[in-house]
Amino acid sequence: MNAASGIVEEDTQLQLELKAPGNATAGIESVLGSLIEEDGDIVAALVASADGLPWARVLPDSFDARRFSAMSGSLLALSLAMAREAGRGEARSVFIATEKGNIHVLQAGYTLLLTVFTRAGADLHPAFARIQRAATQIEKIKSAFDIASAPR
Amino acid sequence: MRTMRLSPIGPASDAVDYKIIFTGPTGAGKTSAISCLSDIPIIGTDVGATDAVRSGRKRTTVAMDYGYRHLSPGEGIHLYGTPGQDRFNFMWDILCQGGLGLILLVDATSADPVGDCLSCLGAFDGFIRRTGAVIGITRADIAENMRYERVQDVLIEKGYAIPVLEVDARDSDDVNTLVHSLLAVL
């Protein structure tokens, strides 16, 4: 938890993940870009690892990718724990309705999660469909990258 | 000892429950400690660690651990464990709300256990000053040149009057001792 083993190393991790050319990040950021471009109700999106590290993002400068990634990981993990506790199987997503819009956190495969911010009054039906499609695309990109980079 | 009544379960409940928070860096033994003390299967939020190479751990807690220890009829302790990494610090304040005190676990085999202690105490300073804390040094038996007295000396230098014990986080007697030490300093 000290500076030596905490934030500084997480910075390095973030840089490594975001900078590595040819990895899944570029493809995933392209998916996020298209998602925002296609749906005017979606204002920001990020992809994080299940353990809360930033992977890719299309966020306004005011959004802290590290913090939202960690919060997304915590939220989804808590929802998984609650669903299991209630005997409801695996949780797939968390939806937060706020005064100024909505926040949707959902799984994008086993190891990644997608967080999307929508405007207040957004038409959620088409937005949900696009968000779900983006999550599936992200999962495929990550899987393809994992297969391509697996030791032979 | 201060008593604290948390939200009762139902309007007619007269249960007295306490809440204790376990914290410390990743791998210090928080989940193990809560597991061995809890009377119920713990509710965990561990996921695959993508930084496993660095931390040496395959899974990590990302929101909290939760367990419960019955003390007597109508009385018990809620046991909450925090995530260890700094990026989850937003959970620390949430989990500390209504807490009776803090148990800080530090791995004696880490690169800088004393620094870990001071860093955590700094992060929870406000909560500790309002409540109380004890420190459990784990894996002290396999750490070279690491004794709890060293931590205690540094804490005294820094103005902290906090008990420090060597514990095995997997041993319920050891963890019980930590809890009782905490209750004694409140």
Short mmCIF file of C-alpha atoms in Angstrom, two decimals:
data_model
loop_
_atom_site.label_atom_id
_atom_site.label_comp_id
_atom_site.label_asym_id
_atom_site.label_seq_id
_atom_site.Cartn_x
_atom_site.Cartn_y
_atom_site.Cartn_z
CA MET A 1 0.00 0.00 0.00
CA ASN A 2 2.97 2.28 0.21
CA ALA A 3 4.02 4.42 -2.68
CA ALA A 4 6.71 1.98 -3.72
CA SER A 5 4.37 -0.95 -4.13
CA GLY A 6 1.09 0.78 -4.86
CA ILE A 7 0.28 3.70 -7.10
CA VAL A 8 3.64 3.94 -8.80
CA GLU A 9 3.53 0.34 -9.97
CA GLU A 10 -0.09 0.69 -10.99
CA ASP A 11 0.94 3.65 -13.15
CA THR A 12 3.49 1.44 -14.83
CA GLN A 13 0.89 -1.26 -15.30
CA LEU A 14 -1.50 1.26 -16.83
CA GLN A 15 1.14 2.54 -19.22
CA LEU A 16 2.15 -0.95 -20.24
CA GLU A 17 -1.41 -1.95 -20.94
CA LEU A 18 -2.38 1.18 -22.80
CA LYS A 19 0.82 1.57 -24.78
CA ALA A 20 1.49 -1.93 -26.01
CA PRO A 21 0.97 -1.68 -29.79
CA GLY A 22 -0.79 -4.47 -31.57
CA ASN A 23 -2.44 -5.72 -28.42
CA ALA A 24 -6.13 -5.82 -27.71
CA THR A 25 -6.28 -2.25 -26.45
CA ALA A 26 -6.33 -0.53 -29.85
CA GLY A 27 -9.16 -2.76 -31.08
CA ILE A 28 -11.14 -2.27 -27.91
CA GLU A 29 -10.73 1.51 -28.02
CA SER A 30 -12.01 1.41 -31.58
CA VAL A 31 -15.12 -0.44 -30.37
CA LEU A 32 -15.64 2.15 -27.64
CA GLY A 33 -15.20 4.99 -30.14
CA SER A 34 -17.79 3.49 -32.47
CA LEU A 35 -20.19 2.95 -29.58
CA ILE A 36 -20.11 6.63 -28.64
CA GLU A 37 -20.24 7.74 -32.25
CA GLU A 38 -23.28 5.60 -33.06
CA ASP A 39 -25.32 6.50 -30.00
CA GLY A 40 -25.60 10.14 -28.98
CA ASP A 41 -26.96 9.11 -25.60
CA ILE A 42 -23.68 7.42 -24.66
CA VAL A 43 -21.22 9.98 -23.36
CA ALA A 44 -18.30 7.92 -22.08
CA ALA A 45 -17.09 4.34 -21.88
CA LEU A 46 -14.21 2.41 -20.46
CA VAL A 47 -12.97 -1.15 -20.33
CA ALA A 48 -11.18 -2.46 -17.26
CA SER A 49 -9.88 -5.77 -16.06
CA ALA A 50 -12.07 -7.62 -13.57
CA ASP A 51 -9.58 -6.67 -10.87
CA GLY A 52 -10.04 -2.99 -11.60
CA LEU A 53 -7.13 -1.94 -13.78
CA PRO A 54 -7.78 0.39 -16.74
CA TRP A 55 -7.56 -1.27 -20.13
CA ALA A 56 -9.09 1.15 -22.63
CA ARG A 57 -11.23 4.23 -22.40
CA VAL A 58 -13.03 6.95 -24.24
CA LEU A 59 -13.61 9.37 -21.43
CA PRO A 60 -13.80 13.13 -20.91
CA ASP A 61 -10.71 14.56 -19.21
CA SER A 62 -12.66 15.03 -16.01
CA PHE A 63 -13.12 11.26 -15.64
CA ASP A 64 -10.37 9.44 -13.75
CA ALA A 65 -9.93 6.15 -15.62
CA ARG A 66 -8.07 4.51 -12.78
CA ARG A 67 -10.73 5.33 -10.21
CA PHE A 68 -13.68 4.36 -12.39
CA SER A 69 -11.95 1.14 -13.39
CA ALA A 70 -11.44 0.16 -9.77
CA MET A 71 -15.00 1.13 -8.85
CA SER A 72 -16.36 -0.86 -11.79
CA GLY A 73 -14.42 -3.92 -10.66
CA SER A 74 -15.71 -3.58 -7.11
CA LEU A 75 -19.31 -3.06 -8.20
CA LEU A 76 -19.39 -6.03 -10.49
CA ALA A 77 -17.67 -8.26 -7.94
CA LEU A 78 -20.19 -7.24 -5.29
CA SER A 79 -23.06 -7.93 -7.66
CA LEU A 80 -21.56 -11.36 -8.40
CA ALA A 81 -21.34 -12.07 -4.67
CA MET A 82 -24.93 -10.94 -4.13
CA ALA A 83 -26.26 -12.98 -7.04
CA ARG A 84 -24.45 -16.07 -5.77
CA GLU A 85 -25.70 -15.46 -2.24
CA ALA A 86 -29.26 -15.22 -3.55
CA GLY A 87 -28.84 -18.38 -5.61
CA ARG A 88 -29.30 -16.45 -8.85
CA GLY A 89 -26.21 -17.71 -10.61
CA GLU A 90 -23.70 -15.38 -12.20
CA ALA A 91 -24.40 -11.63 -12.30
CA ARG A 92 -23.89 -10.13 -15.72
CA SER A 93 -24.32 -6.43 -15.13
CA VAL A 94 -25.04 -3.59 -12.75
CA PHE A 95 -27.26 -0.66 -13.72
CA ILE A 96 -27.14 2.60 -11.76
CA ALA A 97 -29.85 5.16 -12.43
CA THR A 98 -28.69 8.62 -11.36
CA GLU A 99 -30.15 12.13 -11.44
CA LYS A 100 -28.02 13.01 -14.43
CA GLY A 101 -27.99 9.84 -16.43
CA ASN A 102 -27.17 6.19 -16.05
CA ILE A 103 -24.13 4.04 -15.48
CA HIS A 104 -24.04 0.51 -16.80
CA VAL A 105 -21.30 -1.93 -15.82
CA LEU A 106 -21.31 -5.29 -17.55
CA GLN A 107 -19.06 -8.22 -18.16
CA ALA A 108 -17.17 -8.31 -21.44
CA GLY A 109 -15.99 -11.86 -21.21
CA TYR A 110 -14.49 -13.48 -18.16
CA THR A 111 -11.62 -11.11 -17.53
CA LEU A 112 -12.84 -7.71 -18.72
CA LEU A 113 -15.74 -5.43 -17.94
CA LEU A 114 -17.32 -2.57 -19.82
CA THR A 115 -18.62 0.58 -18.14
CA VAL A 116 -20.84 2.96 -20.09
CA PHE A 117 -22.22 6.35 -19.08
CA THR A 118 -25.42 7.58 -20.72
CA ARG A 119 -27.22 10.93 -20.65
CA ALA A 120 -30.33 11.63 -18.59
CA GLY A 121 -33.40 10.75 -20.60
CA ALA A 122 -31.47 8.40 -22.84
CA ASP A 123 -33.45 5.96 -24.96
CA LEU A 124 -32.20 2.90 -23.14
CA HIS A 125 -33.56 0.18 -25.40
CA PRO A 126 -31.28 0.85 -28.38
CA ALA A 127 -28.45 1.88 -26.06
CA PHE A 128 -28.62 -1.46 -24.23
CA ALA A 129 -28.50 -3.36 -27.50
CA ARG A 130 -25.44 -1.42 -28.66
CA ILE A 131 -23.72 -1.75 -25.31
CA GLN A 132 -24.31 -5.50 -25.25
CA ARG A 133 -23.02 -5.81 -28.80
CA ALA A 134 -19.92 -3.81 -27.88
CA ALA A 135 -19.31 -6.09 -24.87
CA THR A 136 -19.46 -9.13 -27.15
CA GLN A 137 -17.04 -7.51 -29.61
CA ILE A 138 -14.64 -6.65 -26.81
CA GLU A 139 -14.78 -10.22 -25.54
CA LYS A 140 -13.95 -11.51 -29.02
CA ILE A 141 -11.05 -9.11 -29.47
CA LYS A 142 -9.61 -10.10 -26.10
CA SER A 143 -10.03 -13.80 -26.87
CA ALA A 144 -8.36 -13.42 -30.26
CA PHE A 145 -5.48 -11.57 -28.66
CA ASP A 146 -5.12 -14.20 -25.93
CA ILE A 147 -5.02 -16.99 -28.52
CA ALA A 148 -2.53 -15.10 -30.70
CA SER A 149 -0.25 -14.31 -27.79
CA ALA A 150 -0.44 -17.71 -26.09
CA PRO A 151 2.86 -19.60 -25.83
CA ARG A 152 3.21 -22.16 -28.62
CA MET B 1 -15.16 -0.59 26.05
CA ARG B 2 -17.38 1.40 23.74
CA THR B 3 -20.46 -0.34 22.44
CA MET B 4 -22.03 0.51 19.15
CA ARG B 5 -25.44 -0.49 17.97
CA LEU B 6 -25.62 -0.97 14.25
CA SER B 7 -28.83 -0.94 12.29
CA PRO B 8 -30.93 -3.68 13.86
CA ILE B 9 -32.28 -6.41 11.66
CA GLY B 10 -35.98 -5.55 11.77
CA PRO B 11 -37.65 -3.05 14.08
CA ALA B 12 -38.15 -5.52 16.94
CA SER B 13 -34.54 -6.71 17.03
CA ASP B 14 -32.53 -5.94 20.14
CA ALA B 15 -29.33 -7.50 18.78
CA VAL B 16 -26.11 -5.68 19.62
CA ASP B 17 -23.64 -5.99 16.81
CA TYR B 18 -20.15 -4.67 16.45
CA LYS B 19 -18.23 -4.05 13.30
CA ILE B 20 -14.49 -4.54 12.90
CA ILE B 21 -12.47 -3.79 9.81
CA PHE B 22 -9.48 -5.84 8.68
CA THR B 23 -7.08 -4.05 6.41
CA GLY B 24 -3.53 -4.28 5.12
CA PRO B 25 -1.61 -4.73 1.89
CA THR B 26 -2.42 -7.47 -0.60
CA GLY B 27 -1.45 -10.89 0.67
CA ALA B 28 -1.19 -9.91 4.33
CA GLY B 29 -3.83 -12.46 5.37
CA LYS B 30 -7.04 -10.44 5.67
CA THR B 31 -9.27 -12.96 3.91
CA SER B 32 -7.67 -15.84 5.84
CA ALA B 33 -8.19 -14.07 9.16
CA ILE B 34 -11.86 -13.37 8.49
CA SER B 35 -12.39 -16.91 7.19
CA CYS B 36 -11.01 -18.55 10.30
CA LEU B 37 -12.95 -16.27 12.65
CA SER B 38 -16.30 -16.22 10.89
CA ASP B 39 -19.11 -18.54 11.91
CA ILE B 40 -20.63 -18.26 8.46
CA PRO B 41 -19.06 -18.90 5.05
CA ILE B 42 -17.46 -15.59 4.16
CA ILE B 43 -18.80 -13.47 1.35
CA GLY B 44 -15.85 -12.67 -0.83
CA THR B 45 -15.26 -10.57 -3.92
CA ASP B 46 -12.04 -12.07 -5.18
CA VAL B 47 -11.33 -12.14 -8.89
CA GLY B 48 -8.44 -13.21 -11.09
CA ALA B 49 -5.46 -10.91 -10.61
CA THR B 50 -4.10 -9.52 -13.86
CA ASP B 51 -1.05 -8.25 -12.03
CA ALA B 52 -0.34 -11.74 -10.70
CA VAL B 53 3.24 -11.69 -11.93
CA ARG B 54 4.01 -8.70 -9.78
CA SER B 55 2.02 -9.64 -6.72
CA GLY B 56 2.59 -13.38 -6.93
CA ARG B 57 -1.09 -13.96 -6.25
CA LYS B 58 -3.59 -15.43 -8.66
CA ARG B 59 -6.67 -13.89 -7.08
CA THR B 60 -7.31 -10.65 -5.26
CA THR B 61 -10.16 -9.04 -3.29
CA VAL B 62 -11.67 -6.12 -5.20
CA ALA B 63 -14.55 -4.90 -3.01
CA MET B 64 -14.64 -6.53 0.42
CA ASP B 65 -14.73 -9.72 2.45
CA TYR B 66 -17.51 -10.22 4.94
CA GLY B 67 -17.95 -12.64 7.80
CA TYR B 68 -19.80 -12.79 11.12
CA ARG B 69 -18.78 -14.04 14.53
CA HIS B 70 -21.39 -14.84 17.18
CA LEU B 71 -20.32 -13.69 20.64
CA SER B 72 -23.37 -14.51 22.72
CA PRO B 73 -27.11 -14.71 22.10
CA GLY B 74 -28.04 -11.40 20.50
CA GLU B 75 -24.45 -10.23 20.22
CA GLY B 76 -21.92 -10.61 17.44
CA ILE B 77 -19.19 -9.02 15.36
CA HIS B 78 -19.46 -8.16 11.69
CA LEU B 79 -16.07 -8.73 10.11
CA TYR B 80 -15.21 -6.65 7.07
CA GLY B 81 -12.04 -6.94 5.03
CA THR B 82 -10.85 -4.21 2.70
CA PRO B 83 -9.15 -4.67 -0.66
CA GLY B 84 -5.40 -4.24 -0.33
CA GLN B 85 -4.52 -2.16 -3.37
CA ASP B 86 -4.54 1.62 -3.29
CA ARG B 87 -6.79 1.84 -6.31
CA PHE B 88 -9.64 0.53 -4.16
CA ASN B 89 -9.22 3.20 -1.48
CA PHE B 90 -12.77 4.44 -2.08
CA MET B 91 -13.90 1.21 -0.39
CA TRP B 92 -11.93 1.95 2.75
CA ASP B 93 -14.12 4.86 3.87
CA ILE B 94 -17.28 3.01 2.93
CA LEU B 95 -16.30 -0.07 4.93
CA CYS B 96 -15.14 1.92 7.95
CA GLN B 97 -18.49 3.63 8.45
CA GLY B 98 -19.91 2.53 11.80
CA GLY B 99 -16.78 0.53 12.56
CA LEU B 100 -15.61 -0.12 16.09
CA GLY B 101 -11.93 -0.35 15.22
CA LEU B 102 -9.26 -1.50 12.83
CA ILE B 103 -7.11 -4.62 12.65
CA LEU B 104 -4.13 -3.98 10.41
CA LEU B 105 -2.34 -7.04 9.05
CA VAL B 106 1.12 -6.68 7.59
CA ASP B 107 3.21 -9.39 5.93
CA ALA B 108 6.63 -9.55 7.59
CA THR B 109 8.14 -10.96 4.39
CA SER B 110 7.16 -7.97 2.25
CA ALA B 111 9.84 -5.64 0.96
CA ASP B 112 9.11 -2.98 3.58
CA PRO B 113 6.78 -4.14 6.35
CA VAL B 114 7.42 -1.09 8.51
CA GLY B 115 6.66 1.18 5.55
CA ASP B 116 3.51 -0.84 4.89
CA CYS B 117 2.40 -0.25 8.49
CA LEU B 118 2.99 3.47 8.36
CA SER B 119 1.35 3.80 4.96
CA CYS B 120 -1.79 2.00 6.14
CA LEU B 121 -1.92 3.89 9.42
CA GLY B 122 -1.70 7.11 7.46
CA ALA B 123 -4.51 6.04 5.14
CA PHE B 124 -6.78 5.18 8.09
CA ASP B 125 -5.51 7.89 10.43
CA GLY B 126 -8.84 9.65 10.92
CA PHE B 127 -10.69 6.42 11.61
CA ILE B 128 -8.02 5.11 14.00
CA ARG B 129 -7.98 8.33 16.00
CA ARG B 130 -11.77 8.14 16.40
CA THR B 131 -11.72 4.44 17.29
CA GLY B 132 -8.67 2.25 17.80
CA ALA B 133 -6.38 -0.23 16.12
CA VAL B 134 -4.12 -3.21 16.59
CA ILE B 135 -1.47 -4.54 14.24
CA GLY B 136 -0.91 -8.19 13.41
CA ILE B 137 2.42 -9.09 11.83
CA THR B 138 1.96 -12.21 9.71
CA ARG B 139 4.62 -14.65 8.47
CA ALA B 140 7.02 -13.28 11.07
CA ASP B 141 8.23 -16.85 11.62
CA ILE B 142 9.72 -17.01 8.13
CA ALA B 143 10.88 -13.42 7.80
CA GLU B 144 14.53 -12.72 8.32
CA ASN B 145 15.39 -9.89 10.66
CA MET B 146 11.78 -8.92 11.16
CA ARG B 147 10.45 -8.81 14.68
CA TYR B 148 7.35 -7.08 15.89
CA GLU B 149 9.45 -5.06 18.30
CA ARG B 150 10.96 -3.28 15.31
CA VAL B 151 7.52 -2.18 14.15
CA GLN B 152 6.57 -1.19 17.67
CA ASP B 153 9.70 0.96 18.07
CA VAL B 154 8.98 2.83 14.86
CA LEU B 155 5.34 3.34 15.81
CA ILE B 156 6.33 4.77 19.17
CA GLU B 157 8.76 7.10 17.41
CA LYS B 158 5.91 8.28 15.20
CA GLY B 159 3.60 8.81 18.15
CA TYR B 160 1.33 5.81 17.70
CA ALA B 161 0.32 3.82 20.77
CA ILE B 162 -0.91 0.72 18.99
CA PRO B 163 -0.43 -2.89 20.14
CA VAL B 164 1.60 -5.05 17.76
CA LEU B 165 1.38 -8.84 17.77
CA GLU B 166 2.86 -11.61 15.68
CA VAL B 167 0.04 -13.77 14.38
CA ASP B 168 -0.79 -16.58 12.02
CA ALA B 169 -3.77 -15.28 10.05
CA ARG B 170 -4.94 -18.88 9.53
CA ASP B 171 -5.07 -19.57 13.25
CA SER B 172 -8.38 -18.70 14.90
CA ASP B 173 -6.77 -18.40 18.35
CA ASP B 174 -4.30 -15.85 17.00
CA VAL B 175 -6.99 -13.87 15.23
CA ASN B 176 -9.19 -14.03 18.34
CA THR B 177 -6.32 -12.59 20.32
CA LEU B 178 -6.10 -9.72 17.85
CA VAL B 179 -9.81 -9.01 18.21
CA HIS B 180 -9.66 -9.09 22.00
CA SER B 181 -6.61 -6.82 21.93
CA LEU B 182 -8.57 -4.38 19.82
CA LEU B 183 -11.55 -4.49 22.14
CA ALA B 184 -9.21 -3.87 25.07
CA VAL B 185 -7.79 -0.66 23.61
CA LEU B 186 -11.13 0.89 22.69
#
